Short mmCIF file of C-alpha atoms in Angstrom, two decimals:
data_model
loop_
_atom_site.label_atom_id
_atom_site.label_comp_id
_atom_site.label_asym_id
_atom_site.label_seq_id
_atom_site.Cartn_x
_atom_site.Cartn_y
_atom_site.Cartn_z
CA MET A 1 17.99 46.47 42.65
CA ALA A 2 14.92 45.92 40.61
CA VAL A 3 12.47 48.69 39.52
CA THR A 4 8.81 47.87 38.65
CA GLN A 5 6.85 50.38 36.58
CA ASN A 6 3.35 51.27 37.91
CA TYR A 7 0.45 51.29 35.51
CA GLY A 8 -2.85 52.03 37.28
CA GLN A 9 -3.14 51.11 40.91
CA ALA A 10 -0.06 49.91 42.52
CA ARG A 11 0.02 46.39 44.31
CA SER A 12 2.56 44.41 46.24
CA SER A 13 2.99 41.74 43.67
CA CYS A 14 5.02 42.52 40.54
CA LYS A 15 2.76 40.10 38.62
CA THR A 16 0.11 42.71 38.54
CA LEU A 17 2.46 45.07 36.75
CA ARG A 18 2.53 45.28 32.93
CA SER A 19 6.26 45.77 32.76
CA SER A 20 9.47 46.17 35.08
CA VAL A 21 12.81 47.81 35.05
CA SER A 22 15.50 45.79 36.90
CA ILE A 23 18.58 47.50 38.29
CA SER A 24 21.66 45.67 39.72
CA ALA A 25 24.20 47.72 41.58
CA SER A 26 28.11 47.38 41.58
CA ILE A 27 30.68 49.72 43.05
CA ARG A 28 30.94 52.03 40.09
CA SER A 29 27.99 51.31 37.93
CA MET A 30 24.25 50.48 37.77
CA SER A 31 22.94 48.18 35.26
CA ILE A 32 19.29 48.15 34.21
CA ALA A 33 17.11 45.73 32.33
CA LYS A 34 13.69 46.44 31.40
CA ILE A 35 11.47 43.27 31.37
CA ASN A 36 7.87 42.78 30.37
CA GLN A 37 5.37 40.45 32.08
CA SER A 38 6.43 37.50 29.97
CA GLY A 39 9.94 37.83 31.08
CA LYS A 40 11.32 39.21 27.77
CA ALA A 41 14.16 41.82 28.23
CA LEU A 42 13.30 45.10 26.34
CA LEU A 43 16.27 47.18 27.47
CA ARG A 44 19.67 46.50 28.92
CA LYS A 45 21.97 49.45 29.80
CA LYS A 46 24.57 50.49 32.25
CA PHE A 47 24.74 53.87 34.09
CA THR A 48 27.11 55.53 36.44
CA ARG A 49 25.39 56.31 39.80
CA THR A 50 25.02 59.94 38.95
CA LYS A 51 23.53 59.22 35.48
CA LEU A 52 21.20 56.69 36.98
CA MET A 53 19.69 59.24 39.35
CA GLU A 54 19.29 61.61 36.43
CA PHE A 55 17.38 58.75 34.54
CA LEU A 56 15.22 58.20 37.63
CA ALA A 57 14.44 61.83 38.19
CA SER A 58 12.86 61.96 34.79
CA HIS A 59 11.09 58.50 35.00
CA PRO A 60 7.42 58.17 35.65
CA SER A 61 6.16 57.25 39.15
CA THR A 62 7.84 53.80 39.90
CA THR A 63 8.06 51.24 42.54
CA PHE A 64 11.74 50.14 42.96
CA VAL A 65 12.43 46.62 44.36
CA MET A 66 16.07 46.43 45.46
CA GLU A 67 18.30 43.88 47.06
CA ALA A 68 18.80 44.76 50.68
CA CYS A 69 22.57 44.91 50.47
CA ALA A 70 25.16 47.58 51.32
CA GLY A 71 23.96 50.98 50.35
CA ALA A 72 20.41 49.81 49.60
CA HIS A 73 18.75 51.88 52.37
CA PHE A 74 20.52 55.02 51.20
CA MET A 75 19.26 54.38 47.64
CA ALA A 76 15.79 53.72 48.87
CA ARG A 77 15.81 57.11 50.56
CA ARG A 78 17.18 58.85 47.47
CA ILE A 79 14.39 56.98 45.27
CA ALA A 80 11.76 58.23 47.75
CA ASP A 81 13.04 61.70 47.57
CA LEU A 82 12.32 61.53 43.80
CA GLY A 83 8.76 60.79 44.40
CA HIS A 84 8.94 56.91 43.82
CA GLU A 85 8.26 54.09 46.09
CA ALA A 86 11.18 51.86 47.28
CA LYS A 87 11.02 48.18 48.47
CA LEU A 88 13.87 46.07 49.64
CA ILE A 89 14.11 42.24 49.34
CA SER A 90 16.52 40.00 51.34
CA PRO A 91 19.43 38.59 49.31
CA GLN A 92 18.65 35.14 50.49
CA PHE A 93 15.27 35.33 48.70
CA VAL A 94 16.81 36.42 45.45
CA ARG A 95 19.58 33.73 45.24
CA PRO A 96 17.26 30.80 44.21
CA PHE A 97 16.17 32.79 41.13
CA VAL A 98 19.65 33.36 39.68
CA LYS A 99 19.48 31.31 36.46
CA SER A 100 22.90 31.53 35.05
CA ASN A 101 26.54 32.85 35.68
CA LYS A 102 26.38 35.86 38.00
CA ASN A 103 26.50 39.34 36.41
CA ASP A 104 24.62 42.49 37.04
CA PHE A 105 21.81 41.80 34.38
CA VAL A 106 21.28 38.20 35.69
CA ASP A 107 21.03 39.57 39.19
CA ALA A 108 18.46 42.23 38.13
CA GLU A 109 16.36 39.65 36.51
CA ALA A 110 16.58 37.45 39.59
CA ILE A 111 15.41 40.21 41.68
CA TYR A 112 12.44 40.72 39.55
CA GLU A 113 11.54 37.10 39.69
CA ALA A 114 11.78 37.05 43.44
CA ALA A 115 9.77 40.27 44.00
CA SER A 116 7.01 38.91 41.66
CA ARG A 117 6.11 36.15 44.08
CA PRO A 118 2.93 37.09 45.90
CA SER A 119 4.12 35.68 49.22
CA MET A 120 7.43 37.61 49.09
CA ARG A 121 8.39 39.48 52.34
CA PHE A 122 10.08 42.88 51.97
CA VAL A 123 12.48 44.66 54.21
CA GLN A 124 11.30 48.08 55.57
CA PRO A 125 13.83 50.75 54.32
CA ARG A 126 15.51 52.54 57.24
CA THR A 127 15.58 56.12 57.97
CA GLU A 128 18.96 58.01 58.47
CA VAL A 129 18.37 57.85 62.30
CA GLN A 130 17.64 54.21 62.17
CA GLN A 131 20.69 53.56 60.16
CA ALA A 132 22.79 55.55 62.56
CA MET A 133 21.42 53.74 65.45
CA ARG A 134 22.04 50.44 63.90
CA ALA A 135 25.58 51.35 63.33
CA LEU A 136 25.73 52.42 67.01
CA HIS A 137 24.61 49.09 68.30
CA ARG A 138 26.95 47.11 65.98
CA VAL A 139 29.96 49.12 67.20
CA ARG A 140 28.99 48.75 70.76
CA GLU A 141 28.76 44.97 70.20
CA SER A 142 32.30 45.01 68.73
CA LEU A 143 33.62 47.02 71.53
CA ILE A 144 32.32 44.59 74.06
CA ARG A 145 33.95 41.66 72.20
CA ASP A 146 37.14 43.72 71.93
CA LYS A 147 37.18 44.37 75.62
CA VAL A 148 36.82 40.64 76.58
CA LYS A 149 39.55 39.83 74.07
CA THR A 150 41.86 42.48 75.48
CA THR A 151 41.31 41.30 79.02
CA ASN A 152 41.85 37.62 78.11
CA GLN A 153 45.02 38.54 76.43
CA MET A 154 46.38 40.26 79.43
CA HIS A 155 45.49 37.34 81.73
CA ALA A 156 47.30 34.91 79.32
CA PHE A 157 50.43 37.08 78.99
CA LEU A 158 50.85 37.35 82.69
CA LEU A 159 50.36 33.69 83.33
CA GLU A 160 53.37 33.09 81.09
CA PHE A 161 55.29 34.98 83.82
CA GLY A 162 53.64 32.96 86.70
CA ILE A 163 51.26 35.81 87.53
CA SER A 164 47.81 34.61 88.26
CA MET A 165 44.90 37.20 88.47
CA PRO A 166 41.12 36.78 89.32
CA ILE A 167 39.01 36.24 86.30
CA GLY A 168 37.48 39.38 84.96
CA THR A 169 38.51 42.94 84.67
CA ALA A 170 40.68 42.89 87.86
CA VAL A 171 43.72 42.52 85.59
CA ILE A 172 42.87 45.99 84.15
CA LYS A 173 42.24 47.67 87.54
CA ARG A 174 45.26 46.28 89.34
CA LEU A 175 47.78 46.41 86.58
CA SER A 176 49.94 49.12 88.12
CA VAL A 177 50.00 47.12 91.43
CA VAL A 178 51.05 44.07 89.52
CA LEU A 179 53.79 45.96 87.65
CA ALA A 180 55.15 47.49 90.85
CA GLU A 181 55.34 44.12 92.64
CA HIS A 182 56.97 42.14 89.79
CA GLU A 183 60.04 42.74 87.90
CA LEU A 184 59.09 42.19 84.23
CA PRO A 185 61.05 42.88 81.00
CA PRO A 186 60.63 46.47 79.79
CA TYR A 187 59.14 45.55 76.45
CA PHE A 188 56.62 43.21 78.08
CA VAL A 189 55.60 46.11 80.49
CA GLN A 190 55.23 48.35 77.39
CA LEU A 191 52.96 45.77 75.71
CA LEU A 192 50.77 45.48 78.90
CA MET A 193 50.48 49.19 79.17
CA GLN A 194 49.39 49.41 75.43
CA LEU A 195 46.70 46.91 76.16
CA HIS A 196 45.70 48.87 79.28
CA ASP A 197 45.45 52.08 77.28
CA HIS A 198 43.47 50.25 74.56
CA ASP A 199 41.00 49.02 77.25
CA GLY A 200 40.66 52.72 78.31
CA ASP A 201 39.73 53.74 74.76
CA ILE A 202 37.18 51.11 74.55
CA ALA A 203 35.67 52.13 77.80
CA TRP A 204 35.37 55.85 76.58
CA TRP A 205 33.75 54.84 73.41
CA ARG A 206 31.24 52.58 75.25
CA ARG A 207 30.24 55.46 77.41
CA TYR A 208 29.96 57.83 74.42
CA PHE A 209 27.66 55.37 72.61
CA SER A 210 25.65 54.74 75.69
CA ARG A 211 24.25 58.38 75.63
CA ASP A 212 20.37 58.18 75.44
CA THR A 213 20.32 61.33 73.23
CA TRP A 214 22.87 60.30 70.47
CA PRO A 215 22.46 60.71 67.54
CA PHE A 216 19.13 62.68 67.95
CA THR A 217 20.96 65.73 69.37
CA GLY A 218 22.86 66.06 66.15
CA SER A 219 26.03 67.23 67.99
CA GLY A 220 28.15 64.12 68.00
CA THR A 221 31.18 66.15 69.07
CA SER A 222 32.68 65.45 72.40
CA LYS A 223 36.17 65.74 73.64
CA ARG A 224 37.82 62.66 75.21
CA GLY A 225 39.37 62.83 78.63
#
């Protein structure tokens, strides 16, 4: 993530700023590189995440430009809590500005170069609720794909034993009837029942994630059954 120092009136283009501090995030550390307008690196240093927040807490009012990758929206909220401004830039717009072998400092400089372009488009940092809703929709999409996969597997397995079922979820609804009408190996019956139970789990989660009030109620606690 890149950090741009404000001097006077803040503007969207980093070219209007007299210096910048770029920060590149890794799993355990954050690397900073302070760069002036001519591109000369004035400072390079690594922090733990805790130490970085201490550094930023004592830093003058600053505009942060970060790569919009995992954890960036959380960091943007933390930065805003410290009284700074946070901007996010899509990784695809940073990649063309990486000048040498990839490392934290090279990434930080590339973020600065990308953010300094007047026409650059930034990603709006998400709130906690927006992040939660995004996670909800992604899980729902995954559950829908999983349900289709489970149904298709059951159809295919039954066909191996000469049992043809109508396309769709009928195989789930009529499984008990099918098992009663056909003598199948016990281990195969157990496999089908596990898939049937798995489909029930998927259905429960889909109903849970379909609640209009989630996560705004803040409860998020519901017993299955």
